[in-house]
CSV table of C-alpha atoms in Angstrom, one decimal:
chain,number,residue,atom,x,y,z
A,1,MET,CA,0.0,0.0,0.0
A,2,GLY,CA,2.9,2.4,0.8
A,3,LYS,CA,4.5,1.7,-2.6
A,4,GLN,CA,1.2,2.4,-4.4
A,5,ARG,CA,0.8,5.7,-2.4
A,6,GLN,CA,4.4,6.6,-3.4
A,7,ILE,CA,3.7,6.0,-7.1
A,8,SER,CA,0.4,8.0,-6.9
A,9,LYS,CA,2.3,10.9,-5.3
A,10,ILE,CA,5.0,10.8,-8.0
A,11,VAL,CA,2.3,10.9,-10.7
A,12,VAL,CA,0.4,13.8,-9.1
A,13,GLU,CA,3.7,15.7,-8.6
A,14,ALA,CA,4.6,15.1,-12.3
A,15,ALA,CA,1.1,16.4,-13.4
A,16,ARG,CA,1.5,19.4,-11.1
A,17,TYR,CA,4.9,20.4,-12.4
A,18,LEU,CA,3.9,19.9,-16.1
A,19,LEU,CA,0.9,22.2,-15.6
A,20,ALA,CA,2.8,24.7,-13.6
A,21,ILE,CA,5.6,25.0,-16.2
A,22,VAL,CA,3.3,25.3,-19.2
A,23,LEU,CA,0.9,27.8,-17.5
A,24,LEU,CA,3.7,29.9,-16.1
A,25,PHE,CA,5.4,30.1,-19.5
A,26,SER,CA,2.1,30.7,-21.4
A,27,GLY,CA,1.1,33.5,-19.0
A,28,PHE,CA,4.6,35.0,-19.0
A,29,VAL,CA,5.1,35.2,-22.8
A,30,LYS,CA,1.6,36.8,-23.1
A,31,SER,CA,2.4,39.3,-20.5
A,32,ILE,CA,5.5,40.4,-22.3
A,33,ASP,CA,3.2,41.7,-25.1
A,34,PRO,CA,-0.2,42.6,-23.9
A,35,VAL,CA,-0.9,44.8,-26.9
A,36,GLY,CA,-0.2,41.8,-29.2
A,37,GLY,CA,-2.5,39.7,-26.9
A,38,GLY,CA,-5.2,42.3,-27.4
A,39,LEU,CA,-4.9,42.0,-31.2
A,40,LYS,CA,-5.2,38.2,-30.9
A,41,MET,CA,-8.3,38.7,-28.6
A,42,VAL,CA,-9.9,40.8,-31.4
A,43,GLU,CA,-9.4,37.8,-33.8
A,44,TYR,CA,-11.2,35.6,-31.3
A,45,MET,CA,-14.0,38.1,-30.7
A,46,LEU,CA,-14.6,38.4,-34.4
A,47,ALA,CA,-14.5,34.7,-35.0
A,48,LEU,CA,-16.9,34.0,-32.1
A,49,GLY,CA,-19.3,36.8,-33.2
A,50,MET,CA,-18.6,39.2,-30.3
A,51,PRO,CA,-17.3,42.4,-32.0
A,52,ALA,CA,-18.9,44.6,-29.3
A,53,PHE,CA,-16.1,43.6,-26.9
A,54,ARG,CA,-13.3,44.8,-29.1
A,55,PRO,CA,-12.6,48.0,-27.1
A,56,TYR,CA,-11.8,45.7,-24.1
A,57,ALA,CA,-9.5,43.3,-25.9
A,58,THR,CA,-6.3,44.4,-24.3
A,59,ILE,CA,-7.9,44.2,-20.8
A,60,PHE,CA,-9.1,40.7,-21.5
A,61,ALA,CA,-5.6,39.8,-22.7
A,62,VAL,CA,-4.0,41.1,-19.5
A,63,LEU,CA,-6.6,39.2,-17.4
A,64,LEU,CA,-6.0,35.9,-19.3
A,65,SER,CA,-2.2,36.1,-19.1
A,66,SER,CA,-2.3,37.0,-15.4
A,67,PHE,CA,-4.8,34.2,-14.7
A,68,GLU,CA,-2.7,31.6,-16.4
A,69,PHE,CA,0.4,32.7,-14.6
A,70,MET,CA,-1.3,32.8,-11.2
A,71,ILE,CA,-2.6,29.2,-11.6
A,72,GLY,CA,0.9,28.1,-12.6
A,73,ALA,CA,2.3,30.0,-9.6
A,74,LEU,CA,-0.2,28.4,-7.1
A,75,LEU,CA,0.5,25.0,-8.6
A,76,LEU,CA,4.3,25.5,-8.2
A,77,MET,CA,3.9,26.7,-4.6
A,78,GLY,CA,1.3,24.1,-3.7
A,79,LEU,CA,-1.0,26.7,-2.2
A,80,TRP,CA,-4.8,26.6,-1.9
A,81,ARG,CA,-4.6,23.1,-3.4
A,82,LYS,CA,-8.3,22.3,-3.7
A,83,LEU,CA,-9.3,25.7,-5.2
A,84,THR,CA,-6.3,25.5,-7.6
A,85,ALA,CA,-7.2,22.0,-8.6
A,86,TRP,CA,-10.7,23.0,-9.6
A,87,LEU,CA,-9.6,26.2,-11.3
A,88,VAL,CA,-7.0,24.4,-13.5
A,89,LEU,CA,-9.5,21.6,-14.3
A,90,ILE,CA,-12.2,24.1,-15.4
A,91,PHE,CA,-9.7,26.2,-17.3
A,92,MET,CA,-8.1,23.3,-19.2
A,93,SER,CA,-11.6,21.8,-20.0
A,94,PHE,CA,-12.7,25.1,-21.5
A,95,MET,CA,-9.4,25.6,-23.4
A,96,THR,CA,-9.6,22.1,-24.8
A,97,LEU,CA,-13.1,22.6,-26.1
A,98,ILE,CA,-12.1,26.0,-27.6
A,99,SER,CA,-9.1,24.4,-29.3
A,100,LEU,CA,-11.2,21.6,-30.7
A,101,TYR,CA,-13.6,24.2,-32.2
A,102,LEU,CA,-10.7,26.0,-33.7
A,103,ALA,CA,-9.2,22.8,-35.1
A,104,LEU,CA,-12.5,21.7,-36.7
A,105,PHE,CA,-13.7,25.0,-38.1
A,106,ASN,CA,-10.3,27.0,-38.4
A,107,PRO,CA,-11.8,30.5,-37.9
A,108,ILE,CA,-8.2,31.7,-37.0
A,109,THR,CA,-5.0,30.0,-38.1
A,110,ASP,CA,-2.9,30.6,-34.9
A,111,CYS,CA,-4.3,30.1,-31.4
A,112,GLY,CA,-1.8,32.6,-29.8
A,113,CYS,CA,-1.6,30.4,-26.7
A,114,PHE,CA,2.1,31.1,-26.4
A,115,GLY,CA,2.0,34.6,-27.9
A,116,ASP,CA,4.5,35.2,-30.6
A,117,ALA,CA,7.1,33.1,-28.9
A,118,ILE,CA,5.8,29.8,-30.3
A,119,HIS,CA,3.3,29.4,-33.1
A,120,LEU,CA,1.1,26.3,-33.2
A,121,THR,CA,-1.5,25.2,-35.7
A,122,ASN,CA,-5.0,24.6,-34.3
A,123,TRP,CA,-4.6,20.8,-34.3
A,124,GLN,CA,-1.2,21.1,-32.6
A,125,THR,CA,-2.9,23.2,-29.9
A,126,PHE,CA,-5.6,20.7,-29.4
A,127,SER,CA,-3.0,17.9,-29.2
A,128,LYS,CA,-1.1,19.9,-26.6
A,129,ASN,CA,-4.2,20.5,-24.5
A,130,ILE,CA,-5.2,16.8,-24.3
A,131,PRO,CA,-2.3,15.7,-22.0
A,132,LEU,CA,-2.7,19.0,-20.0
A,133,LEU,CA,-6.3,18.2,-19.5
A,134,LEU,CA,-5.4,14.7,-18.3
A,135,ALA,CA,-2.8,16.2,-16.0
A,136,SER,CA,-5.4,18.6,-14.5
A,137,ILE,CA,-7.7,15.6,-13.8
A,138,LEU,CA,-4.9,13.7,-12.1
A,139,TYR,CA,-4.1,16.8,-10.0
A,140,CYS,CA,-7.7,17.3,-9.1
A,141,ILE,CA,-7.9,13.7,-7.8
A,142,GLY,CA,-4.7,13.7,-5.9
A,143,TYR,CA,-4.0,17.3,-4.7
A,144,ASN,CA,-3.8,16.0,-1.1
A,145,TYR,CA,-0.4,14.5,-1.9
A,146,ILE,CA,1.0,18.0,-2.4
A,147,HIS,CA,2.8,19.8,0.4
A,148,PRO,CA,2.6,23.6,0.3
A,149,LEU,CA,5.9,25.5,0.2
A,150,PHE,CA,4.7,28.3,2.4
A,151,LYS,CA,2.1,28.6,5.1
A,152,ASN,CA,0.0,31.3,6.8
A,153,THR,CA,1.3,34.8,6.2
A,154,GLY,CA,4.1,33.6,3.9
A,155,ALA,CA,1.5,32.0,1.6
A,156,TRP,CA,-0.4,35.3,1.3
A,157,ILE,CA,2.8,37.3,0.8
A,158,MET,CA,4.1,35.0,-2.0
A,159,THR,CA,0.8,34.9,-3.8
A,160,ALA,CA,0.5,38.7,-3.6
A,161,LEU,CA,4.1,39.1,-4.9
A,162,ALA,CA,3.4,36.8,-7.9
A,163,LEU,CA,0.2,38.6,-8.7
A,164,PHE,CA,1.9,42.0,-8.4
A,165,GLY,CA,4.8,40.8,-10.5
A,166,ILE,CA,2.7,39.6,-13.5
A,167,LEU,CA,0.5,42.7,-13.4
A,168,PHE,CA,3.5,44.9,-13.2
A,169,LEU,CA,5.1,43.2,-16.2
A,170,ASN,CA,1.9,43.7,-18.2
A,171,TYR,CA,1.8,47.3,-17.3
A,172,ARG,CA,5.5,48.0,-18.2
A,173,SER,CA,5.2,46.1,-21.5
A,174,TRP,CA,2.1,48.1,-22.4
A,175,GLN,CA,3.6,51.4,-21.2
A,176,TYR,CA,6.8,50.9,-23.2
A,177,LEU,CA,7.5,47.9,-25.5
A,178,PRO,CA,7.8,44.1,-25.0
A,179,ILE,CA,11.1,43.3,-23.2
A,180,VAL,CA,11.6,40.4,-25.6
A,181,ASP,CA,10.6,40.9,-29.2
A,182,PHE,CA,9.6,37.6,-30.9
A,183,ARG,CA,8.4,39.3,-34.2
A,184,PRO,CA,10.4,39.8,-37.4
A,185,PHE,CA,11.1,43.5,-36.9
A,186,LYS,CA,13.3,43.0,-33.9
A,187,VAL,CA,16.4,45.1,-33.2
A,188,GLY,CA,19.4,43.8,-35.2
A,189,ASN,CA,17.4,42.5,-38.2
A,190,SER,CA,17.9,43.8,-41.7
A,191,LEU,CA,14.8,45.3,-43.4
A,192,GLN,CA,16.0,44.2,-46.8
A,193,SER,CA,16.3,40.5,-45.7
A,194,LEU,CA,12.9,40.6,-44.2
A,195,ILE,CA,11.0,42.2,-47.0
A,196,LEU,CA,12.9,42.1,-50.4
A,197,VAL,CA,13.5,39.1,-52.6
A,198,PRO,CA,17.2,38.9,-53.6
A,199,GLU,CA,18.2,38.9,-57.2
A,200,ASN,CA,18.3,35.4,-58.8
A,201,ALA,CA,16.4,33.9,-55.8
A,202,PRO,CA,14.8,30.6,-56.6
A,203,GLN,CA,11.1,30.8,-57.7
A,204,ASP,CA,8.3,28.5,-57.0
A,205,GLU,CA,8.1,25.7,-59.5
A,206,TYR,CA,4.7,24.2,-60.5
A,207,ASP,CA,3.6,21.1,-62.4
A,208,TYR,CA,0.7,22.1,-64.6
A,209,THR,CA,-2.0,19.8,-66.0
A,210,PHE,CA,-4.5,21.0,-68.5
A,211,ILE,CA,-7.9,19.5,-69.0
A,212,TYR,CA,-9.4,19.5,-72.5
A,213,GLU,CA,-12.6,18.0,-73.9
A,214,LYS,CA,-13.5,16.5,-77.3
A,215,GLY,CA,-16.6,14.7,-78.2
A,216,GLY,CA,-17.8,14.4,-74.6
A,217,GLU,CA,-14.4,13.0,-73.5
A,218,LYS,CA,-12.2,14.8,-71.1
A,219,ARG,CA,-8.5,14.2,-71.0
A,220,ALA,CA,-5.5,15.6,-69.1
A,221,PHE,CA,-2.5,16.9,-70.9
A,222,LEU,CA,0.9,18.2,-69.8
A,223,MET,CA,2.4,21.6,-70.9
A,224,ASP,CA,4.7,20.1,-73.5
A,225,SER,CA,2.0,17.9,-75.1
A,226,LEU,CA,-1.1,20.0,-75.5
A,227,PRO,CA,-3.7,18.8,-78.1
A,228,ASP,CA,-4.7,20.4,-81.4
A,229,GLU,CA,-7.4,23.0,-81.9
A,230,SER,CA,-10.1,20.3,-82.2
A,231,TRP,CA,-10.0,19.9,-78.4
A,232,GLN,CA,-11.7,22.5,-76.2
A,233,TYR,CA,-9.9,23.9,-73.1
A,234,VAL,CA,-11.8,23.2,-69.8
A,235,GLU,CA,-9.5,24.0,-66.9
A,236,ARG,CA,-6.0,24.0,-65.5
A,237,HIS,CA,-4.7,22.2,-62.4
A,238,GLU,CA,-1.4,23.2,-60.8
A,239,LYS,CA,0.7,21.5,-58.2
A,240,LEU,CA,3.7,23.0,-56.3
A,241,ILE,CA,6.7,20.7,-56.8
A,242,LYS,CA,9.4,23.0,-55.5
A,243,LYS,CA,9.1,26.0,-53.2
A,244,GLY,CA,11.2,29.0,-54.0
A,245,TYR,CA,12.4,31.8,-51.8
A,246,HIS,CA,9.8,33.9,-49.8
A,247,PRO,CA,10.8,36.7,-47.6
A,248,PRO,CA,9.7,36.5,-43.9
A,249,VAL,CA,7.4,39.6,-44.3
A,250,LYS,CA,4.9,39.7,-47.1
A,251,ASP,CA,2.8,42.5,-48.4
A,252,PHE,CA,5.1,45.3,-47.2
A,253,SER,CA,4.6,48.3,-49.5
A,254,LEU,CA,5.3,52.0,-48.8
A,255,PHE,CA,3.4,54.6,-50.8
A,256,SER,CA,3.8,58.3,-51.1
A,257,GLU,CA,1.3,60.2,-53.2
A,258,GLY,CA,0.3,57.0,-54.9
A,259,ARG,CA,3.8,56.0,-55.8
A,260,ASP,CA,5.4,52.8,-54.5
A,261,ILE,CA,8.6,53.9,-52.8
A,262,THR,CA,9.5,50.7,-50.9
A,263,ASP,CA,12.7,50.0,-52.7
A,264,GLN,CA,13.8,53.6,-52.5
A,265,ILE,CA,13.5,53.7,-48.7
A,266,LEU,CA,14.8,50.2,-48.0
A,267,HIS,CA,17.9,50.7,-50.1
A,268,ASN,CA,18.8,53.9,-48.3
A,269,SER,CA,22.2,53.2,-46.5
A,270,GLY,CA,22.2,56.2,-44.3
A,271,PRO,CA,20.6,56.7,-40.9
A,272,MET,CA,16.8,56.9,-40.9
A,273,ILE,CA,14.1,57.4,-38.3
A,274,TRP,CA,10.6,56.0,-38.8
A,275,ILE,CA,7.7,57.5,-36.8
A,276,LEU,CA,5.1,54.9,-36.9
A,277,SER,CA,1.3,55.0,-36.2
A,278,PRO,CA,-1.3,52.6,-37.4
A,279,ASP,CA,-3.9,55.3,-37.0
A,280,TRP,CA,-3.1,59.0,-36.1
A,281,GLN,CA,-6.6,59.4,-34.8
A,282,LYS,CA,-5.8,56.9,-32.0
A,283,ALA,CA,-2.2,58.0,-31.4
A,284,ASP,CA,-1.1,59.4,-28.0
A,285,ARG,CA,-1.2,63.2,-28.5
A,286,GLY,CA,0.7,63.7,-25.4
A,287,THR,CA,3.8,62.5,-27.3
A,288,ALA,CA,3.3,65.0,-30.2
A,289,GLY,CA,5.7,67.6,-28.8
A,290,ARG,CA,8.5,65.1,-28.2
A,291,ILE,CA,8.1,63.7,-31.7
A,292,ASN,CA,8.2,67.2,-33.2
A,293,ARG,CA,11.3,67.9,-31.3
A,294,LEU,CA,12.8,64.6,-32.5
A,295,TYR,CA,12.0,65.5,-36.1
A,296,LYS,CA,13.6,68.9,-35.8
A,297,THR,CA,16.7,67.6,-34.0
A,298,ALA,CA,17.2,64.7,-36.4
A,299,SER,CA,16.6,66.7,-39.5
A,300,ALA,CA,19.2,69.3,-38.4
A,301,LYS,CA,21.7,66.4,-38.1
A,302,GLY,CA,21.0,65.2,-41.6
A,303,VAL,CA,19.0,62.2,-40.6
A,304,LEU,CA,16.1,61.2,-42.8
A,305,VAL,CA,12.8,61.1,-41.0
A,306,PHE,CA,9.7,59.4,-42.3
A,307,ALA,CA,6.3,59.4,-40.7
A,308,ILE,CA,4.6,56.1,-41.6
A,309,SER,CA,1.0,55.3,-40.9
A,310,GLY,CA,-2.1,53.5,-42.1
A,311,SER,CA,-4.2,56.7,-41.9
A,312,ASP,CA,-6.0,58.3,-44.8
A,313,GLN,CA,-5.2,61.8,-45.8
A,314,ASP,CA,-8.0,63.3,-43.7
A,315,ASN,CA,-6.7,61.8,-40.5
A,316,VAL,CA,-3.2,62.8,-41.4
A,317,GLU,CA,-4.3,66.4,-41.8
A,318,ARG,CA,-6.2,66.3,-38.5
A,319,TRP,CA,-3.0,65.1,-36.7
A,320,ARG,CA,-1.0,67.9,-38.4
A,321,ASN,CA,-3.5,70.6,-37.5
A,322,ALA,CA,-3.8,69.3,-33.9
A,323,THR,CA,-0.1,68.8,-33.2
A,324,GLY,CA,1.8,71.1,-35.6
A,325,ALA,CA,3.6,68.2,-37.2
A,326,ALA,CA,5.8,69.1,-40.1
A,327,TYR,CA,6.8,65.7,-41.2
A,328,ASP,CA,5.4,64.1,-44.4
A,329,ASN,CA,3.3,61.0,-44.2
A,330,VAL,CA,4.1,57.7,-46.0
A,331,LEU,CA,1.3,55.1,-46.3
A,332,LEU,CA,1.7,51.5,-45.0
A,333,ASP,CA,-0.8,48.9,-44.0
A,334,ALA,CA,-2.0,49.4,-40.4
A,335,THR,CA,-1.7,45.7,-39.5
A,336,THR,CA,1.9,45.7,-40.6
A,337,ILE,CA,2.6,48.7,-38.5
A,338,LYS,CA,1.1,47.0,-35.4
A,339,THR,CA,3.4,44.1,-36.1
A,340,ILE,CA,6.5,46.3,-36.4
A,341,ILE,CA,6.0,48.2,-33.1
A,342,ARG,CA,3.4,47.9,-30.3
A,343,SER,CA,3.1,51.6,-29.3
A,344,ASN,CA,1.1,54.3,-31.1
A,345,PRO,CA,3.1,56.2,-32.0
A,346,GLY,CA,6.4,54.3,-32.0
A,347,ILE,CA,9.9,55.1,-33.3
A,348,LEU,CA,12.4,53.0,-35.3
A,349,PHE,CA,16.1,54.0,-35.6
A,350,ILE,CA,17.6,52.4,-38.8
A,351,GLU,CA,21.1,52.5,-40.2
A,352,ASN,CA,22.4,50.7,-43.2
A,353,GLY,CA,19.0,49.0,-43.4
A,354,VAL,CA,19.4,47.5,-40.0
A,355,ILE,CA,17.0,48.2,-37.1
A,356,LYS,CA,19.2,49.7,-34.3
A,357,ALA,CA,16.6,50.7,-31.7
A,358,LYS,CA,12.8,50.7,-31.1
A,359,VAL,CA,11.3,53.4,-28.8
A,360,PRO,CA,7.7,54.1,-27.8
A,361,GLY,CA,6.6,57.7,-28.3
A,362,ARG,CA,6.4,58.2,-24.5
A,363,GLY,CA,10.0,57.0,-24.2
A,364,LEU,CA,11.4,60.1,-26.0
A,365,PRO,CA,13.0,62.8,-23.8
A,366,ARG,CA,11.2,66.0,-23.2
A,367,SER,CA,13.9,68.7,-23.3
A,368,ASN,CA,15.9,69.9,-26.3
A,369,ALA,CA,19.3,69.1,-24.7
A,370,ALA,CA,18.2,65.6,-23.8
A,371,MET,CA,16.9,65.1,-27.3
A,372,GLU,CA,20.2,66.1,-28.8
A,373,GLN,CA,22.0,63.5,-26.8
A,374,PHE,CA,19.3,60.9,-27.4
A,375,VAL,CA,19.6,61.2,-31.2
A,376,GLU,CA,23.4,61.0,-31.1
A,377,HIS,CA,23.3,57.7,-29.2
A,378,ALA,CA,20.1,56.2,-30.4
A,379,PHE,CA,21.7,54.3,-33.3
A,380,SER,CA,24.3,52.6,-31.0
A,381,SER,CA,23.0,52.5,-27.4
A,382,ARG,CA,20.7,49.8,-26.1
A,383,HIS,CA,21.2,50.2,-22.4
A,384,ASN,CA,17.7,51.7,-21.9
A,385,VAL,CA,16.1,48.5,-23.2
A,386,THR,CA,18.1,46.4,-20.7
A,387,MET,CA,17.3,48.7,-17.8
A,388,ARG,CA,13.6,48.7,-18.6
A,389,ALA,CA,13.6,44.9,-18.8
A,390,ILE,CA,15.3,44.6,-15.4
A,391,VAL,CA,12.8,47.0,-13.8
A,392,ALA,CA,9.8,45.2,-15.4
A,393,LEU,CA,11.0,41.8,-14.2
A,394,THR,CA,12.3,42.7,-10.7
A,395,PRO,CA,9.1,41.6,-8.7
A,396,LEU,CA,8.8,38.3,-10.6
A,397,ILE,CA,12.6,37.6,-10.2
A,398,ALA,CA,12.2,38.2,-6.4
A,399,TRP,CA,9.2,35.8,-6.3
A,400,LEU,CA,10.9,33.1,-8.4
A,401,LEU,CA,14.1,33.2,-6.2
A,402,ALA,CA,12.0,32.8,-3.1
A,403,VAL,CA,10.2,29.8,-4.6
A,404,LEU,CA,13.4,28.2,-5.7
A,405,LEU,CA,15.0,28.7,-2.3
A,406,ALA,CA,12.0,27.0,-0.7
A,407,LEU,CA,12.1,24.1,-3.2
A,408,LEU,CA,15.8,23.6,-2.4
A,409,ILE,CA,15.3,23.2,1.3
A,410,PRO,CA,13.0,20.1,1.4
A,411,GLU,CA,13.5,19.3,5.2
A,412,ARG,CA,12.3,22.8,6.1
A,413,ASN,CA,9.4,22.3,3.7
A,414,LYS,CA,8.3,19.2,5.5
A,415,LYS,CA,8.4,20.8,8.9
A,416,ASN,CA,6.4,23.9,7.7
A,417,ALA,CA,4.0,22.1,5.5
A,418,VAL,CA,0.4,22.2,6.7
A,419,ILE,CA,-2.2,20.2,4.8
A,420,ILE,CA,-5.6,21.8,5.3
A,421,ASN,CA,-8.2,19.8,3.5
A,422,LYS,CA,-10.8,22.5,3.5
A,423,TYR,CA,-8.7,24.4,1.0
């Protein structure tokens, strides 16, 4: 009987750690990019016929990422075992049903369960959720085998620290930019390699079959053996036999006054600054003065500055009239802009076609003197990004260190563990 109990405990512990690791990771990578999570939520809302909730998409994304992380945190710490067991079972049951619906009907192509860090097809997501659902059932049955890492006041403090940490990460990532960029337009990437097709790049190769009809008979012919004019053409079938080169980013086109200037801008080898906004009408006007100062300072230093947005000419004029903006506007698809940078407006610093820095509009300095120094170092300095990441992660790092310390002192855990069945 003792051996059976020991095996049961090992199985429950394995289920617990599997769930904890997946949920912590899922909640964390979503919290890095709450704006991107909001965009994914909009896809879900439209697919499920709930467009009225679109204004609250980012809030829902923050709640989901925080909920996932907190369930994982409680599992890892072994706290409020009965409540946590039922929460994880209900959550995984719901997510498994949702993923089955997505797999069967394919209303969206990527579930977004791991943000932009890992992309899964809908069937892959459903396959992932099956073992997690089984693990949640096992944990719900055997949660009494788990010993909590903390008790009494310590349990409340550690829970509060984890909750504060994940909410703080969401807030900092929304206020500035994701501390880790999983998208194509990350710092250090070349725009040309992302967007342009190199000369002499291999093309897609297809095998074509042509269907012709004569006297009520249909027959398939290859390209090099087409029939004479007595046969009537019906249709063509094509099959991809060899895939050619495709750039990571598709449908990237910059327009100015109706002219496609994509190649002209991307082949510029000097320093450039892109001021990006998917929609000037929704841009943060509180940053307008700093952006105007950036434009004036950069232009005086000979740096090319382009304002790039998805707004029509009327919205561009409204922004200019409201803010005194002097920079010209270049047109780019709004969805592409949201992929490039998560703030509205956001700034890209580019040199020799390589992205050197990404800065939210609110991250620009306010004074002229500070802006002078900022522009001088923007193309080479990345310390601000590192510092912001450290600040954003400090509460979570403190929580994780405390949990790891508790896990590494098993004897102390056994003495302090209190199994309270009513929880």
